[in-house]
Amino acid sequence: TILVIGACGQLGSELTLELREMYGGAHVVAADIQYPKQADLRESGPFEIVDVLTPQHLSDLASRYQFTQIYHLAAILSATGEKNPKFAWRLNMDGLFNVLDFALEQKVQKVYWPSSIAVFGPSTPRQNTPQDTIMDPNTVYGISKQAGERWCDYYFNKYGLDVRSLRYPGLIGYKALPGGGTTDYAVDIYHQALAKGTYKCFLSEHTRLPMMYMPDAIKATLDLMHVPAEKVKVRSSYNLAAMSFTPQEIATSIQRHYPDFSITYEPDARQQIADSWPQTIDDRAARQDWGWRPKYDLDTMTDDMLLHLKRINN
Ligand code: VAH
């Protein structure tokens, strides 16, 4: 059985649905701190309330399921983390420790844990950011992801736990809303284009950030989890890239469908976070070690996003 912790989140909900397609609904236990609002998530397989800060919740599950894989996706993201630094650190770090220790106890075969481009900071080279480079994150979220990567590498080398990780760029999907990220504008903009024909962007027009369409992120995650362990040469977390764009460029892409769509810019506190992150990422290691290849670029993502959002809204 597979356990997905944080199954109600932007990534967790899509990953849970995909894993259930692949392994059968009954074999994928979705867990989160609250019940899913999404019907397809509720109806496609077992759901359990789990607070990852309560190890007892995890051991209670182990008395009812035999877990072979765990996807630990519960975390506080960059923007929300800055509003509540101590709690963000506690949830992101103690949550990870509880899951890593639980996985060791239960002899879980494989663990997945997401990192992020947020592990990079102002001194990191911002173009073609290398797999191994300076990392001076200045958000609590980024600090917790950097520390988490070190611990995943440690649990692999010291205890032999097969934990695998990807440094996601901003993720964009139509099935679930993001929660508390700095890259969330790139999801909001599609919803607003349909709802209002205009979008007030909280980042400035030339803010270039690495981004990825959700189907590519899901594929990368499952590809990484399915390759033989000896191909996984990076046990901290792999750089992963698909595209980089600015708010102005995504607006232009939307205007190919809605010529009257307009965008205005009112940068807020998230601008400083975005300015500390890379603009483009070198993901050669992922391509060489386990054959990573993205499928979507900005325009094919826009075409697919608008197609699905129109269908869902009508
Ligand atoms: C965030 N969406 O904005 C997340 C992600 C690279 C960005 O880590 O915090």
GROMACS .gro file of C-alpha atoms and ligand atoms in nm:
model
  323
    1THR     CA    1   0.000   0.000   0.000
    2ILE     CA    2   0.113   0.356  -0.075
    3LEU     CA    3   0.064   0.640   0.173
    4VAL     CA    4   0.031   1.000   0.049
    5ILE     CA    5   0.067   1.254   0.331
    6GLY     CA    6  -0.059   1.600   0.236
    7ALA     CA    7  -0.298   1.444  -0.016
    8CYS     CA    8  -0.528   1.750  -0.019
    9GLY     CA    9  -0.257   1.987  -0.134
   10GLN     CA   10  -0.190   2.120  -0.485
   11LEU     CA   11   0.063   1.845  -0.562
   12GLY     CA   12  -0.075   1.581  -0.326
   13SER     CA   13  -0.422   1.575  -0.477
   14GLU     CA   14  -0.293   1.526  -0.831
   15LEU     CA   15  -0.032   1.269  -0.725
   16THR     CA   16  -0.292   1.070  -0.528
   17LEU     CA   17  -0.527   1.054  -0.829
   18GLU     CA   18  -0.243   0.947  -1.060
   19LEU     CA   19  -0.114   0.682  -0.815
   20ARG     CA   20  -0.469   0.542  -0.781
   21GLU     CA   21  -0.494   0.520  -1.160
   22MET     CA   22  -0.165   0.331  -1.162
   23TYR     CA   23  -0.199   0.102  -0.858
   24GLY     CA   24  -0.576   0.089  -0.798
   25GLY     CA   25  -0.768   0.313  -0.560
   26ALA     CA   26  -0.770   0.073  -0.267
   27HIS     CA   27  -0.388   0.055  -0.266
   28VAL     CA   28  -0.332   0.428  -0.218
   29VAL     CA   29  -0.418   0.576   0.122
   30ALA     CA   30  -0.467   0.953   0.109
   31ALA     CA   31  -0.390   1.132   0.437
   32ASP     CA   32  -0.415   1.493   0.543
   33ILE     CA   33  -0.503   1.714   0.838
   34GLN     CA   34  -0.854   1.771   0.701
   35TYR     CA   35  -1.101   1.582   0.479
   36PRO     CA   36  -1.072   1.644   0.104
   37LYS     CA   37  -1.317   1.890  -0.050
   38GLN     CA   38  -1.260   1.732  -0.392
   39ALA     CA   39  -1.515   1.457  -0.461
   40ASP     CA   40  -1.282   1.255  -0.687
   41LEU     CA   41  -1.022   1.248  -0.408
   42ARG     CA   42  -1.284   1.140  -0.149
   43GLU     CA   43  -1.445   0.878  -0.366
   44SER     CA   44  -1.145   0.714  -0.535
   45GLY     CA   45  -0.990   0.539  -0.233
   46PRO     CA   46  -0.929   0.534   0.146
   47PHE     CA   47  -0.874   0.860   0.334
   48GLU     CA   48  -0.724   0.902   0.683
   49ILE     CA   49  -0.690   1.210   0.905
   50VAL     CA   50  -0.320   1.240   0.993
   51ASP     CA   51  -0.135   1.522   1.164
   52VAL     CA   52   0.225   1.455   1.066
   53LEU     CA   53   0.334   1.622   1.393
   54THR     CA   54   0.165   1.337   1.586
   55PRO     CA   55   0.374   1.019   1.533
   56GLN     CA   56   0.092   0.818   1.697
   57HIS     CA   57  -0.130   0.891   1.395
   58LEU     CA   58   0.130   0.723   1.173
   59SER     CA   59   0.177   0.417   1.396
   60ASP     CA   60  -0.204   0.378   1.423
   61LEU     CA   61  -0.214   0.357   1.042
   62ALA     CA   62   0.060   0.093   1.044
   63SER     CA   63  -0.168  -0.134   1.249
   64ARG     CA   64  -0.416  -0.131   0.957
   65TYR     CA   65  -0.201  -0.098   0.646
   66GLN     CA   66   0.130  -0.243   0.527
   67PHE     CA   67   0.299   0.055   0.356
   68THR     CA   68   0.555  -0.008   0.081
   69GLN     CA   69   0.593   0.355  -0.030
   70ILE     CA   70   0.532   0.695   0.135
   71TYR     CA   71   0.495   1.030  -0.045
   72HIS     CA   72   0.542   1.300   0.220
   73LEU     CA   73   0.403   1.621   0.067
   74ALA     CA   74   0.274   1.807   0.373
   75ALA     CA   75   0.453   2.142   0.418
   76ILE     CA   76   0.406   2.516   0.467
   77LEU     CA   77   0.513   2.696   0.148
   78SER     CA   78   0.727   3.006   0.103
   79ALA     CA   79   0.484   3.295   0.145
   80THR     CA   80   0.280   3.143   0.429
   81GLY     CA   81   0.602   3.035   0.599
   82GLU     CA   82   0.719   3.396   0.628
   83LYS     CA   83   0.400   3.484   0.817
   84ASN     CA   84   0.456   3.203   1.070
   85PRO     CA   85   0.829   3.115   1.064
   86LYS     CA   86   0.852   2.899   1.378
   87PHE     CA   87   0.549   2.687   1.292
   88ALA     CA   88   0.666   2.651   0.930
   89TRP     CA   89   1.004   2.525   1.053
   90ARG     CA   90   0.839   2.287   1.300
   91LEU     CA   91   0.590   2.141   1.053
   92ASN     CA   92   0.842   2.111   0.768
   93MET     CA   93   1.125   1.966   0.979
   94ASP     CA   94   0.958   1.764   1.258
   95GLY     CA   95   0.706   1.638   1.004
   96LEU     CA   96   0.991   1.512   0.788
   97PHE     CA   97   1.171   1.349   1.086
   98ASN     CA   98   0.849   1.173   1.192
   99VAL     CA   99   0.801   1.034   0.841
  100LEU     CA  100   1.165   0.929   0.792
  101ASP     CA  101   1.170   0.750   1.131
  102PHE     CA  102   0.829   0.589   1.064
  103ALA     CA  103   0.954   0.468   0.725
  104LEU     CA  104   1.262   0.312   0.888
  105GLU     CA  105   1.053   0.141   1.159
  106GLN     CA  106   0.805   0.006   0.906
  107LYS     CA  107   1.078  -0.096   0.658
  108VAL     CA  108   0.907   0.108   0.388
  109GLN     CA  109   1.078   0.038   0.053
  110LYS     CA  110   1.076   0.393  -0.089
  111VAL     CA  111   1.001   0.744   0.040
  112TYR     CA  112   0.938   1.055  -0.172
  113TRP     CA  113   0.986   1.404  -0.035
  114PRO     CA  114   0.966   1.727  -0.243
  115SER     CA  115   1.229   1.996  -0.231
  116SER     CA  116   1.216   2.323  -0.425
  117ILE     CA  117   1.413   2.590  -0.609
  118ALA     CA  118   1.353   2.776  -0.283
  119VAL     CA  119   1.669   2.605  -0.148
  120PHE     CA  120   1.866   2.855  -0.359
  121GLY     CA  121   1.928   3.211  -0.239
  122PRO     CA  122   2.070   3.554  -0.335
  123SER     CA  123   2.430   3.424  -0.377
  124THR     CA  124   2.328   3.130  -0.596
  125PRO     CA  125   2.408   3.177  -0.968
  126ARG     CA  126   2.067   3.274  -1.110
  127GLN     CA  127   2.111   3.148  -1.469
  128ASN     CA  128   2.136   2.772  -1.530
  129THR     CA  129   2.165   2.713  -1.156
  130PRO     CA  130   2.388   2.404  -1.116
  131GLN     CA  131   2.291   2.084  -0.931
  132ASP     CA  132   2.572   2.150  -0.679
  133THR     CA  133   2.620   2.519  -0.596
  134ILE     CA  134   2.601   2.787  -0.327
  135MET     CA  135   2.272   2.769  -0.139
  136ASP     CA  136   2.183   3.055   0.096
  137PRO     CA  137   1.802   3.044   0.117
  138ASN     CA  138   1.650   3.337   0.304
  139THR     CA  139   1.296   3.206   0.353
  140VAL     CA  140   1.205   2.965   0.633
  141TYR     CA  141   1.056   2.738   0.368
  142GLY     CA  142   1.384   2.738   0.172
  143ILE     CA  143   1.592   2.684   0.488
  144SER     CA  144   1.370   2.389   0.584
  145LYS     CA  145   1.401   2.241   0.235
  146GLN     CA  146   1.780   2.280   0.241
  147ALA     CA  147   1.799   2.113   0.585
  148GLY     CA  148   1.552   1.847   0.472
  149GLU     CA  149   1.771   1.761   0.173
  150ARG     CA  150   2.070   1.713   0.405
  151TRP     CA  151   1.867   1.482   0.629
  152CYS     CA  152   1.733   1.276   0.337
  153ASP     CA  153   2.090   1.226   0.215
  154TYR     CA  154   2.190   1.132   0.574
  155TYR     CA  155   1.910   0.877   0.618
  156PHE     CA  156   2.007   0.719   0.285
  157ASN     CA  157   2.379   0.697   0.362
  158LYS     CA  158   2.353   0.614   0.731
  159TYR     CA  159   2.042   0.392   0.746
  160GLY     CA  160   2.000   0.285   0.383
  161LEU     CA  161   1.652   0.443   0.357
  162ASP     CA  162   1.565   0.477  -0.013
  163VAL     CA  163   1.435   0.837  -0.003
  164ARG     CA  164   1.414   1.031  -0.331
  165SER     CA  165   1.354   1.399  -0.397
  166LEU     CA  166   1.307   1.668  -0.665
  167ARG     CA  167   1.363   2.045  -0.647
  168TYR     CA  168   1.034   2.152  -0.807
  169PRO     CA  169   1.001   2.489  -0.980
  170GLY     CA  170   0.665   2.664  -0.949
  171LEU     CA  171   0.394   2.410  -1.030
  172ILE     CA  172   0.087   2.499  -1.236
  173GLY     CA  173  -0.223   2.280  -1.262
  174TYR     CA  174  -0.600   2.308  -1.307
  175LYS     CA  175  -0.714   2.029  -1.071
  176ALA     CA  176  -0.624   2.191  -0.738
  177LEU     CA  177  -0.542   2.540  -0.618
  178PRO     CA  178  -0.194   2.608  -0.477
  179GLY     CA  179  -0.162   2.714  -0.114
  180GLY     CA  180   0.064   2.991   0.008
  181GLY     CA  181   0.337   2.987  -0.255
  182THR     CA  182   0.515   3.272  -0.430
  183THR     CA  183   0.460   3.116  -0.774
  184ASP     CA  184   0.083   3.086  -0.719
  185TYR     CA  185   0.023   3.390  -0.943
  186ALA     CA  186   0.083   3.162  -1.242
  187VAL     CA  187  -0.223   2.955  -1.145
  188ASP     CA  188  -0.441   3.249  -1.031
  189ILE     CA  189  -0.387   3.429  -1.363
  190TYR     CA  190  -0.566   3.158  -1.565
  191HIS     CA  191  -0.866   3.156  -1.329
  192GLN     CA  192  -0.888   3.536  -1.340
  193ALA     CA  193  -0.851   3.545  -1.721
  194LEU     CA  194  -1.168   3.333  -1.744
  195ALA     CA  195  -1.355   3.493  -1.455
  196LYS     CA  196  -1.273   3.862  -1.503
  197GLY     CA  197  -1.065   3.910  -1.817
  198THR     CA  198  -0.800   4.090  -1.610
  199TYR     CA  199  -0.544   4.002  -1.344
  200LYS     CA  200  -0.367   4.207  -1.078
  201CYS     CA  201  -0.028   4.036  -1.042
  202PHE     CA  202   0.158   4.039  -0.708
  203LEU     CA  203   0.497   4.010  -0.884
  204SER     CA  204   0.652   4.268  -1.117
  205GLU     CA  205   0.626   4.216  -1.494
  206HIS     CA  206   0.988   4.108  -1.553
  207THR     CA  207   1.012   3.857  -1.267
  208ARG     CA  208   1.146   3.548  -1.439
  209LEU     CA  209   1.092   3.222  -1.248
  210PRO     CA  210   1.137   2.852  -1.327
  211MET     CA  211   0.795   2.688  -1.375
  212MET     CA  212   0.647   2.353  -1.474
  213TYR     CA  213   0.307   2.220  -1.583
  214MET     CA  214   0.167   1.971  -1.331
  215PRO     CA  215   0.154   1.672  -1.571
  216ASP     CA  216   0.532   1.710  -1.619
  217ALA     CA  217   0.589   1.732  -1.242
  218ILE     CA  218   0.378   1.419  -1.182
  219LYS     CA  219   0.561   1.229  -1.455
  220ALA     CA  220   0.903   1.333  -1.321
  221THR     CA  221   0.802   1.220  -0.970
  222LEU     CA  222   0.675   0.879  -1.080
  223ASP     CA  223   0.968   0.826  -1.319
  224LEU     CA  224   1.214   0.900  -1.038
  225MET     CA  225   1.028   0.665  -0.800
  226HIS     CA  226   1.025   0.381  -1.055
  227VAL     CA  227   1.388   0.376  -1.170
  228PRO     CA  228   1.622   0.122  -1.003
  229ALA     CA  229   1.790   0.262  -0.691
  230GLU     CA  230   2.136   0.250  -0.848
  231LYS     CA  231   2.030   0.508  -1.108
  232VAL     CA  232   1.944   0.760  -0.832
  233LYS     CA  233   2.284   0.919  -0.784
  234VAL     CA  234   2.162   1.236  -0.611
  235ARG     CA  235   2.021   1.164  -0.266
  236SER     CA  236   1.976   1.526  -0.155
  237SER     CA  237   1.739   1.643  -0.431
  238TYR     CA  238   1.751   1.667  -0.812
  239ASN     CA  239   1.726   1.998  -0.996
  240LEU     CA  240   1.426   1.981  -1.229
  241ALA     CA  241   1.330   2.226  -1.505
  242ALA     CA  242   1.080   2.268  -1.788
  243MET     CA  243   1.047   2.641  -1.863
  244SER     CA  244   1.102   2.989  -1.718
  245PHE     CA  245   0.875   3.286  -1.780
  246THR     CA  246   0.770   3.628  -1.653
  247PRO     CA  247   0.417   3.750  -1.569
  248GLN     CA  248   0.424   3.952  -1.891
  249GLU     CA  249   0.508   3.643  -2.098
  250ILE     CA  250   0.229   3.430  -1.948
  251ALA     CA  251  -0.016   3.717  -2.005
  252THR     CA  252   0.092   3.729  -2.371
  253SER     CA  253   0.040   3.354  -2.395
  254ILE     CA  254  -0.315   3.391  -2.258
  255GLN     CA  255  -0.386   3.677  -2.502
  256ARG     CA  256  -0.344   3.424  -2.785
  257HIS     CA  257  -0.685   3.296  -2.666
  258TYR     CA  258  -0.825   3.615  -2.509
  259PRO     CA  259  -0.688   3.919  -2.696
  260ASP     CA  260  -0.868   4.157  -2.453
  261PHE     CA  261  -0.714   3.999  -2.143
  262SER     CA  262  -0.522   4.262  -1.942
  263ILE     CA  263  -0.271   4.242  -1.656
  264THR     CA  264  -0.164   4.501  -1.399
  265TYR     CA  265   0.128   4.473  -1.153
  266GLU     CA  266   0.119   4.542  -0.779
  267PRO     CA  267   0.422   4.368  -0.629
  268ASP     CA  268   0.382   4.271  -0.262
  269ALA     CA  269   0.608   4.101  -0.004
  270ARG     CA  270   0.638   3.798  -0.232
  271GLN     CA  271   0.849   4.004  -0.475
  272GLN     CA  272   1.148   3.982  -0.239
  273ILE     CA  273   1.110   3.604  -0.219
  274ALA     CA  274   1.094   3.572  -0.599
  275ASP     CA  275   1.400   3.799  -0.637
  276SER     CA  276   1.602   3.560  -0.418
  277TRP     CA  277   1.535   3.260  -0.643
  278PRO     CA  278   1.704   3.149  -0.968
  279GLN     CA  279   1.568   3.242  -1.309
  280THR     CA  280   1.670   2.926  -1.496
  281ILE     CA  281   1.780   2.583  -1.372
  282ASP     CA  282   2.033   2.329  -1.505
  283ASP     CA  283   1.867   1.987  -1.470
  284ARG     CA  284   2.132   1.789  -1.663
  285ALA     CA  285   2.178   1.543  -1.373
  286ALA     CA  286   1.811   1.436  -1.383
  287ARG     CA  287   1.826   1.405  -1.762
  288GLN     CA  288   2.140   1.194  -1.752
  289ASP     CA  289   2.066   0.977  -1.445
  290TRP     CA  290   1.703   0.876  -1.514
  291GLY     CA  291   1.605   1.022  -1.853
  292TRP     CA  292   1.405   1.327  -1.745
  293ARG     CA  293   1.240   1.519  -2.035
  294PRO     CA  294   0.967   1.783  -1.997
  295LYS     CA  295   0.674   1.776  -2.241
  296TYR     CA  296   0.503   2.114  -2.192
  297ASP     CA  297   0.620   2.466  -2.273
  298LEU     CA  298   0.438   2.792  -2.192
  299ASP     CA  299   0.199   2.794  -2.488
  300THR     CA  300   0.107   2.423  -2.476
  301MET     CA  301   0.049   2.462  -2.100
  302THR     CA  302  -0.173   2.768  -2.157
  303ASP     CA  303  -0.374   2.587  -2.425
  304ASP     CA  304  -0.430   2.288  -2.193
  305MET     CA  305  -0.501   2.494  -1.880
  306LEU     CA  306  -0.763   2.712  -2.050
  307LEU     CA  307  -0.923   2.412  -2.223
  308HIS     CA  308  -0.974   2.233  -1.888
  309LEU     CA  309  -1.070   2.540  -1.685
  310LYS     CA  310  -1.335   2.634  -1.944
  311ARG     CA  311  -1.473   2.279  -1.926
  312ILE     CA  312  -1.476   2.281  -1.543
  313ASN     CA  313  -1.636   2.628  -1.522
  314ASN     CA  314  -1.917   2.559  -1.769
  315VAH     C1  315   0.629   2.825  -0.345
  315VAH     N1  316   0.513   2.686  -0.510
  315VAH     O1  317   0.603   2.921  -0.416
  315VAH     C2  318   0.617   2.686  -0.408
  315VAH     C3  319   0.745   2.644  -0.471
  315VAH     C4  320   0.934   2.713  -0.620
  315VAH     C5  321   0.807   2.754  -0.556
  315VAH     O2  322   0.835   2.597  -0.378
  315VAH     O3  323   0.663   2.838  -0.231
   0.00000   0.00000   0.00000
